mmCIF file with all atom_site columns, C-alpha atoms in Angstrom:
data_model
loop_
_atom_site.group_PDB
_atom_site.id
_atom_site.type_symbol
_atom_site.label_atom_id
_atom_site.label_alt_id
_atom_site.label_comp_id
_atom_site.label_asym_id
_atom_site.label_entity_id
_atom_site.label_seq_id
_atom_site.pdbx_PDB_ins_code
_atom_site.Cartn_x
_atom_site.Cartn_y
_atom_site.Cartn_z
_atom_site.occupancy
_atom_site.B_iso_or_equiv
_atom_site.pdbx_formal_charge
_atom_site.auth_seq_id
_atom_site.auth_comp_id
_atom_site.auth_asym_id
_atom_site.auth_atom_id
_atom_site.pdbx_PDB_model_num
ATOM 1   C CA . THR A 1 1   ? -165.504 88.155  69.351  1.00 84.00 ? 1   THR A CA 1
ATOM 2   C CA . MET A 1 2   ? -163.860 90.326  71.957  1.00 88.00 ? 2   MET A CA 1
ATOM 3   C CA . ARG A 1 3   ? -167.252 91.782  72.872  1.00 91.00 ? 3   ARG A CA 1
ATOM 4   C CA . ASN A 1 4   ? -168.620 88.313  73.687  1.00 95.00 ? 4   ASN A CA 1
ATOM 5   C CA . LEU A 1 5   ? -165.545 87.477  75.766  1.00 95.00 ? 5   LEU A CA 1
ATOM 6   C CA . TRP A 1 6   ? -165.890 90.699  77.768  1.00 95.00 ? 6   TRP A CA 1
ATOM 7   C CA . LEU A 1 7   ? -169.607 90.023  78.250  1.00 97.00 ? 7   LEU A CA 1
ATOM 8   C CA . ALA A 1 8   ? -168.923 86.471  79.460  1.00 98.00 ? 8   ALA A CA 1
ATOM 9   C CA . ALA A 1 9   ? -166.252 87.777  81.863  1.00 97.00 ? 9   ALA A CA 1
ATOM 10  C CA . LEU A 1 10  ? -168.717 90.328  83.230  1.00 98.00 ? 10  LEU A CA 1
ATOM 11  C CA . VAL A 1 11  ? -171.413 87.671  83.684  1.00 98.00 ? 11  VAL A CA 1
ATOM 12  C CA . PHE A 1 12  ? -169.004 85.424  85.614  1.00 98.00 ? 12  PHE A CA 1
ATOM 13  C CA . ALA A 1 13  ? -167.696 88.338  87.691  1.00 98.00 ? 13  ALA A CA 1
ATOM 14  C CA . LEU A 1 14  ? -171.288 89.228  88.623  1.00 98.00 ? 14  LEU A CA 1
ATOM 15  C CA . LEU A 1 15  ? -171.993 85.569  89.388  1.00 98.00 ? 15  LEU A CA 1
ATOM 16  C CA . GLY A 1 16  ? -169.022 85.699  91.769  1.00 98.00 ? 16  GLY A CA 1
ATOM 17  C CA . VAL A 1 17  ? -170.415 88.909  93.312  1.00 98.00 ? 17  VAL A CA 1
ATOM 18  C CA . SER A 1 18  ? -173.711 87.080  93.858  1.00 98.00 ? 18  SER A CA 1
ATOM 19  C CA . ILE A 1 19  ? -172.065 84.051  95.483  1.00 97.00 ? 19  ILE A CA 1
ATOM 20  C CA . ALA A 1 20  ? -169.741 86.071  97.711  1.00 97.00 ? 20  ALA A CA 1
ATOM 21  C CA . GLY A 1 21  ? -172.545 88.551  98.424  1.00 97.00 ? 21  GLY A CA 1
ATOM 22  C CA . TYR A 1 22  ? -174.832 85.774  99.641  1.00 96.00 ? 22  TYR A CA 1
ATOM 23  C CA . LEU A 1 23  ? -172.101 84.356  101.883 1.00 95.00 ? 23  LEU A CA 1
ATOM 24  C CA . THR A 1 24  ? -171.279 87.866  103.167 1.00 96.00 ? 24  THR A CA 1
ATOM 25  C CA . VAL A 1 25  ? -174.920 88.616  104.038 1.00 95.00 ? 25  VAL A CA 1
ATOM 26  C CA . THR A 1 26  ? -175.270 85.214  105.713 1.00 94.00 ? 26  THR A CA 1
ATOM 27  C CA . HIS A 1 27  ? -172.114 85.872  107.721 1.00 92.00 ? 27  HIS A CA 1
ATOM 28  C CA . LEU A 1 28  ? -173.232 89.361  108.734 1.00 93.00 ? 28  LEU A CA 1
ATOM 29  C CA . PHE A 1 29  ? -176.738 88.392  109.808 1.00 93.00 ? 29  PHE A CA 1
ATOM 30  C CA . GLY A 1 30  ? -176.086 84.863  111.017 1.00 86.00 ? 30  GLY A CA 1
ATOM 31  C CA . GLY A 1 31  ? -178.176 81.865  110.244 1.00 78.00 ? 31  GLY A CA 1
ATOM 32  C CA . SER A 1 32  ? -177.493 78.707  108.354 1.00 85.00 ? 32  SER A CA 1
ATOM 33  C CA . ILE A 1 33  ? -176.207 78.704  104.784 1.00 90.00 ? 33  ILE A CA 1
ATOM 34  C CA . ALA A 1 34  ? -178.493 76.987  102.276 1.00 90.00 ? 34  ALA A CA 1
ATOM 35  C CA . CYS A 1 35  ? -176.220 74.182  101.139 1.00 89.00 ? 35  CYS A CA 1
ATOM 36  C CA . ALA A 1 36  ? -176.867 71.657  98.384  1.00 84.00 ? 36  ALA A CA 1
ATOM 37  C CA . GLY A 1 37  ? -175.410 68.187  98.439  1.00 75.00 ? 37  GLY A CA 1
ATOM 38  C CA . GLY A 1 38  ? -176.059 67.265  102.051 1.00 72.00 ? 38  GLY A CA 1
ATOM 39  C CA . GLY A 1 39  ? -174.462 70.168  103.861 1.00 76.00 ? 39  GLY A CA 1
ATOM 40  C CA . GLY A 1 40  ? -170.948 71.058  104.844 1.00 89.00 ? 40  GLY A CA 1
ATOM 41  C CA . CYS A 1 41  ? -171.252 74.780  104.179 1.00 91.00 ? 41  CYS A CA 1
ATOM 42  C CA . ASP A 1 42  ? -171.754 75.780  107.811 1.00 89.00 ? 42  ASP A CA 1
ATOM 43  C CA . GLU A 1 43  ? -168.886 73.508  108.884 1.00 91.00 ? 43  GLU A CA 1
ATOM 44  C CA . VAL A 1 44  ? -166.536 75.053  106.300 1.00 94.00 ? 44  VAL A CA 1
ATOM 45  C CA . GLN A 1 45  ? -167.641 78.598  107.165 1.00 90.00 ? 45  GLN A CA 1
ATOM 46  C CA . ALA A 1 46  ? -167.126 77.909  110.891 1.00 89.00 ? 46  ALA A CA 1
ATOM 47  C CA . SER A 1 47  ? -163.604 76.525  110.416 1.00 93.00 ? 47  SER A CA 1
ATOM 48  C CA . ARG A 1 48  ? -160.456 78.430  111.289 1.00 94.00 ? 48  ARG A CA 1
ATOM 49  C CA . PHE A 1 49  ? -159.714 78.574  107.560 1.00 95.00 ? 49  PHE A CA 1
ATOM 50  C CA . ALA A 1 50  ? -162.748 80.789  106.895 1.00 95.00 ? 50  ALA A CA 1
ATOM 51  C CA . TYR A 1 51  ? -160.689 83.867  107.840 1.00 95.00 ? 51  TYR A CA 1
ATOM 52  C CA . LEU A 1 52  ? -157.576 85.494  106.446 1.00 95.00 ? 52  LEU A CA 1
ATOM 53  C CA . ALA A 1 53  ? -155.823 87.873  108.824 1.00 95.00 ? 53  ALA A CA 1
ATOM 54  C CA . GLY A 1 54  ? -159.042 88.012  110.832 1.00 95.00 ? 54  GLY A CA 1
ATOM 55  C CA . ILE A 1 55  ? -161.171 88.971  107.819 1.00 96.00 ? 55  ILE A CA 1
ATOM 56  C CA . PRO A 1 56  ? -163.964 86.576  106.796 1.00 96.00 ? 56  PRO A CA 1
ATOM 57  C CA . LEU A 1 57  ? -163.242 85.086  103.364 1.00 97.00 ? 57  LEU A CA 1
ATOM 58  C CA . PRO A 1 58  ? -166.668 86.024  101.959 1.00 96.00 ? 58  PRO A CA 1
ATOM 59  C CA . TYR A 1 59  ? -165.803 89.719  102.491 1.00 97.00 ? 59  TYR A CA 1
ATOM 60  C CA . LEU A 1 60  ? -162.525 89.256  100.640 1.00 97.00 ? 60  LEU A CA 1
ATOM 61  C CA . GLY A 1 61  ? -164.307 87.307  97.908  1.00 97.00 ? 61  GLY A CA 1
ATOM 62  C CA . LEU A 1 62  ? -166.871 90.068  97.484  1.00 98.00 ? 62  LEU A CA 1
ATOM 63  C CA . GLY A 1 63  ? -164.112 92.675  97.201  1.00 98.00 ? 63  GLY A CA 1
ATOM 64  C CA . PHE A 1 64  ? -162.255 90.455  94.744  1.00 98.00 ? 64  PHE A CA 1
ATOM 65  C CA . TYR A 1 65  ? -165.240 89.908  92.449  1.00 98.00 ? 65  TYR A CA 1
ATOM 66  C CA . LEU A 1 66  ? -166.261 93.586  92.585  1.00 98.00 ? 66  LEU A CA 1
ATOM 67  C CA . THR A 1 67  ? -162.707 94.546  91.592  1.00 98.00 ? 67  THR A CA 1
ATOM 68  C CA . VAL A 1 68  ? -162.714 92.031  88.734  1.00 98.00 ? 68  VAL A CA 1
ATOM 69  C CA . ALA A 1 69  ? -166.124 93.319  87.562  1.00 97.00 ? 69  ALA A CA 1
ATOM 70  C CA . ALA A 1 70  ? -164.872 96.929  87.620  1.00 96.00 ? 70  ALA A CA 1
ATOM 71  C CA . LEU A 1 71  ? -161.766 95.998  85.637  1.00 95.00 ? 71  LEU A CA 1
ATOM 72  C CA . VAL A 1 72  ? -163.830 94.031  83.118  1.00 96.00 ? 72  VAL A CA 1
ATOM 73  C CA . ILE A 1 73  ? -166.159 96.998  82.620  1.00 94.00 ? 73  ILE A CA 1
ATOM 74  C CA . SER A 1 74  ? -163.177 99.350  82.307  1.00 92.00 ? 74  SER A CA 1
ATOM 75  C CA . GLY A 1 75  ? -161.494 97.109  79.758  1.00 91.00 ? 75  GLY A CA 1
ATOM 76  C CA . TRP A 1 76  ? -164.665 96.435  77.812  1.00 87.00 ? 76  TRP A CA 1
ATOM 77  C CA . ARG A 1 77  ? -165.632 100.102 77.656  1.00 84.00 ? 77  ARG A CA 1
ATOM 78  C CA . ALA A 1 78  ? -162.021 101.154 76.940  1.00 80.00 ? 78  ALA A CA 1
ATOM 79  C CA . LYS A 1 79  ? -161.875 103.328 80.057  1.00 69.00 ? 79  LYS A CA 1
ATOM 80  C CA . LEU A 1 80  ? -158.410 101.958 80.758  1.00 68.00 ? 80  LEU A CA 1
ATOM 81  C CA . SER A 1 81  ? -155.776 100.671 78.367  1.00 85.00 ? 81  SER A CA 1
ATOM 82  C CA . LEU A 1 82  ? -156.072 96.947  77.710  1.00 87.00 ? 82  LEU A CA 1
ATOM 83  C CA . ASP A 1 83  ? -152.291 96.797  78.070  1.00 88.00 ? 83  ASP A CA 1
ATOM 84  C CA . VAL A 1 84  ? -152.934 97.680  81.734  1.00 89.00 ? 84  VAL A CA 1
ATOM 85  C CA . VAL A 1 85  ? -156.290 95.994  82.400  1.00 92.00 ? 85  VAL A CA 1
ATOM 86  C CA . LEU A 1 86  ? -155.514 92.558  80.996  1.00 94.00 ? 86  LEU A CA 1
ATOM 87  C CA . PRO A 1 87  ? -152.244 91.923  82.880  1.00 95.00 ? 87  PRO A CA 1
ATOM 88  C CA . VAL A 1 88  ? -153.882 93.112  86.126  1.00 96.00 ? 88  VAL A CA 1
ATOM 89  C CA . LEU A 1 89  ? -156.874 90.843  85.455  1.00 96.00 ? 89  LEU A CA 1
ATOM 90  C CA . LEU A 1 90  ? -154.509 87.972  84.742  1.00 97.00 ? 90  LEU A CA 1
ATOM 91  C CA . LEU A 1 91  ? -152.656 88.530  88.021  1.00 97.00 ? 91  LEU A CA 1
ATOM 92  C CA . LEU A 1 92  ? -155.912 88.773  89.980  1.00 97.00 ? 92  LEU A CA 1
ATOM 93  C CA . THR A 1 93  ? -157.643 85.795  88.389  1.00 98.00 ? 93  THR A CA 1
ATOM 94  C CA . LEU A 1 94  ? -154.537 83.608  88.562  1.00 98.00 ? 94  LEU A CA 1
ATOM 95  C CA . SER A 1 95  ? -154.088 84.477  92.244  1.00 97.00 ? 95  SER A CA 1
ATOM 96  C CA . GLY A 1 96  ? -157.783 83.861  92.855  1.00 97.00 ? 96  GLY A CA 1
ATOM 97  C CA . ALA A 1 97  ? -157.739 80.494  91.092  1.00 97.00 ? 97  ALA A CA 1
ATOM 98  C CA . LEU A 1 98  ? -154.671 79.360  93.040  1.00 97.00 ? 98  LEU A CA 1
ATOM 99  C CA . PHE A 1 99  ? -156.214 80.494  96.327  1.00 97.00 ? 99  PHE A CA 1
ATOM 100 C CA . SER A 1 100 ? -159.504 78.763  95.434  1.00 96.00 ? 100 SER A CA 1
ATOM 101 C CA . GLY A 1 101 ? -157.563 75.576  94.696  1.00 96.00 ? 101 GLY A CA 1
ATOM 102 C CA . TYR A 1 102 ? -155.827 75.840  98.065  1.00 97.00 ? 102 TYR A CA 1
ATOM 103 C CA . LEU A 1 103 ? -159.151 76.343  99.850  1.00 96.00 ? 103 LEU A CA 1
ATOM 104 C CA . THR A 1 104 ? -160.732 73.427  98.000  1.00 96.00 ? 104 THR A CA 1
ATOM 105 C CA . GLY A 1 105 ? -157.791 71.260  99.066  1.00 97.00 ? 105 GLY A CA 1
ATOM 106 C CA . LEU A 1 106 ? -158.332 72.334  102.679 1.00 96.00 ? 106 LEU A CA 1
ATOM 107 C CA . GLN A 1 107 ? -161.985 71.343  102.442 1.00 96.00 ? 107 GLN A CA 1
ATOM 108 C CA . ALA A 1 108 ? -161.016 67.885  101.202 1.00 95.00 ? 108 ALA A CA 1
ATOM 109 C CA . ALA A 1 109 ? -157.930 67.155  103.278 1.00 96.00 ? 109 ALA A CA 1
ATOM 110 C CA . VAL A 1 110 ? -158.307 69.088  106.523 1.00 96.00 ? 110 VAL A CA 1
ATOM 111 C CA . ILE A 1 111 ? -161.897 70.165  107.134 1.00 95.00 ? 111 ILE A CA 1
ATOM 112 C CA . GLY A 1 112 ? -163.461 67.014  105.720 1.00 93.00 ? 112 GLY A CA 1
ATOM 113 C CA . ALA A 1 113 ? -166.517 68.856  104.429 1.00 93.00 ? 113 ALA A CA 1
ATOM 114 C CA . PHE A 1 114 ? -167.388 70.720  101.261 1.00 94.00 ? 114 PHE A CA 1
ATOM 115 C CA . CYS A 1 115 ? -169.203 74.010  100.850 1.00 94.00 ? 115 CYS A CA 1
ATOM 116 C CA . THR A 1 116 ? -171.098 74.003  97.545  1.00 94.00 ? 116 THR A CA 1
ATOM 117 C CA . TRP A 1 117 ? -171.034 77.814  97.484  1.00 95.00 ? 117 TRP A CA 1
ATOM 118 C CA . CYS A 1 118 ? -167.252 77.748  97.866  1.00 95.00 ? 118 CYS A CA 1
ATOM 119 C CA . LEU A 1 119 ? -166.943 75.160  95.108  1.00 95.00 ? 119 LEU A CA 1
ATOM 120 C CA . ALA A 1 120 ? -169.205 77.262  92.870  1.00 96.00 ? 120 ALA A CA 1
ATOM 121 C CA . SER A 1 121 ? -166.958 80.238  93.564  1.00 97.00 ? 121 SER A CA 1
ATOM 122 C CA . ALA A 1 122 ? -163.875 78.170  92.679  1.00 97.00 ? 122 ALA A CA 1
ATOM 123 C CA . VAL A 1 123 ? -165.441 77.147  89.360  1.00 98.00 ? 123 VAL A CA 1
ATOM 124 C CA . THR A 1 124 ? -166.471 80.760  88.706  1.00 98.00 ? 124 THR A CA 1
ATOM 125 C CA . GLU A 1 125 ? -162.953 81.959  89.472  1.00 97.00 ? 125 GLU A CA 1
ATOM 126 C CA . THR A 1 126 ? -161.341 79.329  87.259  1.00 97.00 ? 126 THR A CA 1
ATOM 127 C CA . THR A 1 127 ? -163.692 80.299  84.433  1.00 98.00 ? 127 THR A CA 1
ATOM 128 C CA . LEU A 1 128 ? -162.693 83.954  84.905  1.00 98.00 ? 128 LEU A CA 1
ATOM 129 C CA . LEU A 1 129 ? -159.041 82.932  84.627  1.00 98.00 ? 129 LEU A CA 1
ATOM 130 C CA . ALA A 1 130 ? -159.742 81.050  81.390  1.00 98.00 ? 130 ALA A CA 1
ATOM 131 C CA . LEU A 1 131 ? -161.669 84.019  79.974  1.00 98.00 ? 131 LEU A CA 1
ATOM 132 C CA . THR A 1 132 ? -158.867 86.393  80.959  1.00 97.00 ? 132 THR A CA 1
ATOM 133 C CA . VAL A 1 133 ? -156.253 84.225  79.241  1.00 97.00 ? 133 VAL A CA 1
ATOM 134 C CA . THR A 1 134 ? -158.452 84.077  76.147  1.00 96.00 ? 134 THR A CA 1
ATOM 135 C CA . LEU A 1 135 ? -158.937 87.864  76.192  1.00 95.00 ? 135 LEU A CA 1
ATOM 136 C CA . LEU A 1 136 ? -155.202 88.391  76.576  1.00 94.00 ? 136 LEU A CA 1
ATOM 137 C CA . TRP A 1 137 ? -154.495 86.024  73.682  1.00 94.00 ? 137 TRP A CA 1
ATOM 138 C CA . ALA A 1 138 ? -157.139 87.679  71.458  1.00 92.00 ? 138 ALA A CA 1
ATOM 139 C CA . HIS A 1 139 ? -155.815 91.142  72.333  1.00 90.00 ? 139 HIS A CA 1
ATOM 140 C CA . SER A 1 140 ? -152.259 90.093  71.485  1.00 87.00 ? 140 SER A CA 1
ATOM 141 C CA . ARG A 1 141 ? -153.448 89.019  68.025  1.00 84.00 ? 141 ARG A CA 1
ATOM 142 C CA . THR A 1 142 ? -155.292 92.309  67.347  1.00 78.00 ? 142 THR A CA 1
ATOM 143 C CA . PRO A 1 143 ? -153.336 94.613  64.995  1.00 72.00 ? 143 PRO A CA 1
ATOM 144 C CA . ARG A 1 144 ? -152.297 97.865  66.650  1.00 64.00 ? 144 ARG A CA 1
ATOM 145 C CA . ALA A 1 145 ? -152.518 101.282 65.042  1.00 53.00 ? 145 ALA A CA 1
ATOM 146 C CA . GLY A 1 146 ? -149.269 102.046 63.283  1.00 45.00 ? 146 GLY A CA 1
ATOM 147 C CA . SER A 1 147 ? -148.073 98.435  63.292  1.00 44.00 ? 147 SER A CA 1
ATOM 148 C CA . ARG A 1 148 ? -146.912 96.730  60.137  1.00 41.00 ? 148 ARG A CA 1
ATOM 149 C CA . PRO A 1 149 ? -148.793 93.719  58.771  1.00 45.00 ? 149 PRO A CA 1
#
């Protein structure tokens, strides 16, 4: 149902907030990132690719996931028109998934190390894209008031 899709999108958006929040706090207060799989997180976070226009990527990720969560709540609770929310969510999640793919490629090809938190964020983002596409498809199949069968 649409309700379950919105709930899943909110859960994944909040998961993204948690991941980016952890990386943001670690960046702000220093210290080593707890990294599964033998490390690589600190190396990735210390690379020149960990910033965009001088802004640490975890800060941008946190802003991204908070924005997605707010849009999901607005769409789910019908605070904004789904004809507005869903295309904006699609644009955001598609952009996020493409950027995550780019960053994952940098980890593999240039940095030579993987950050499990970054990979978890990429999976979370890709899942949000899939949920958004599914929500958009389900919404397009929902009869509108005044429409003919």
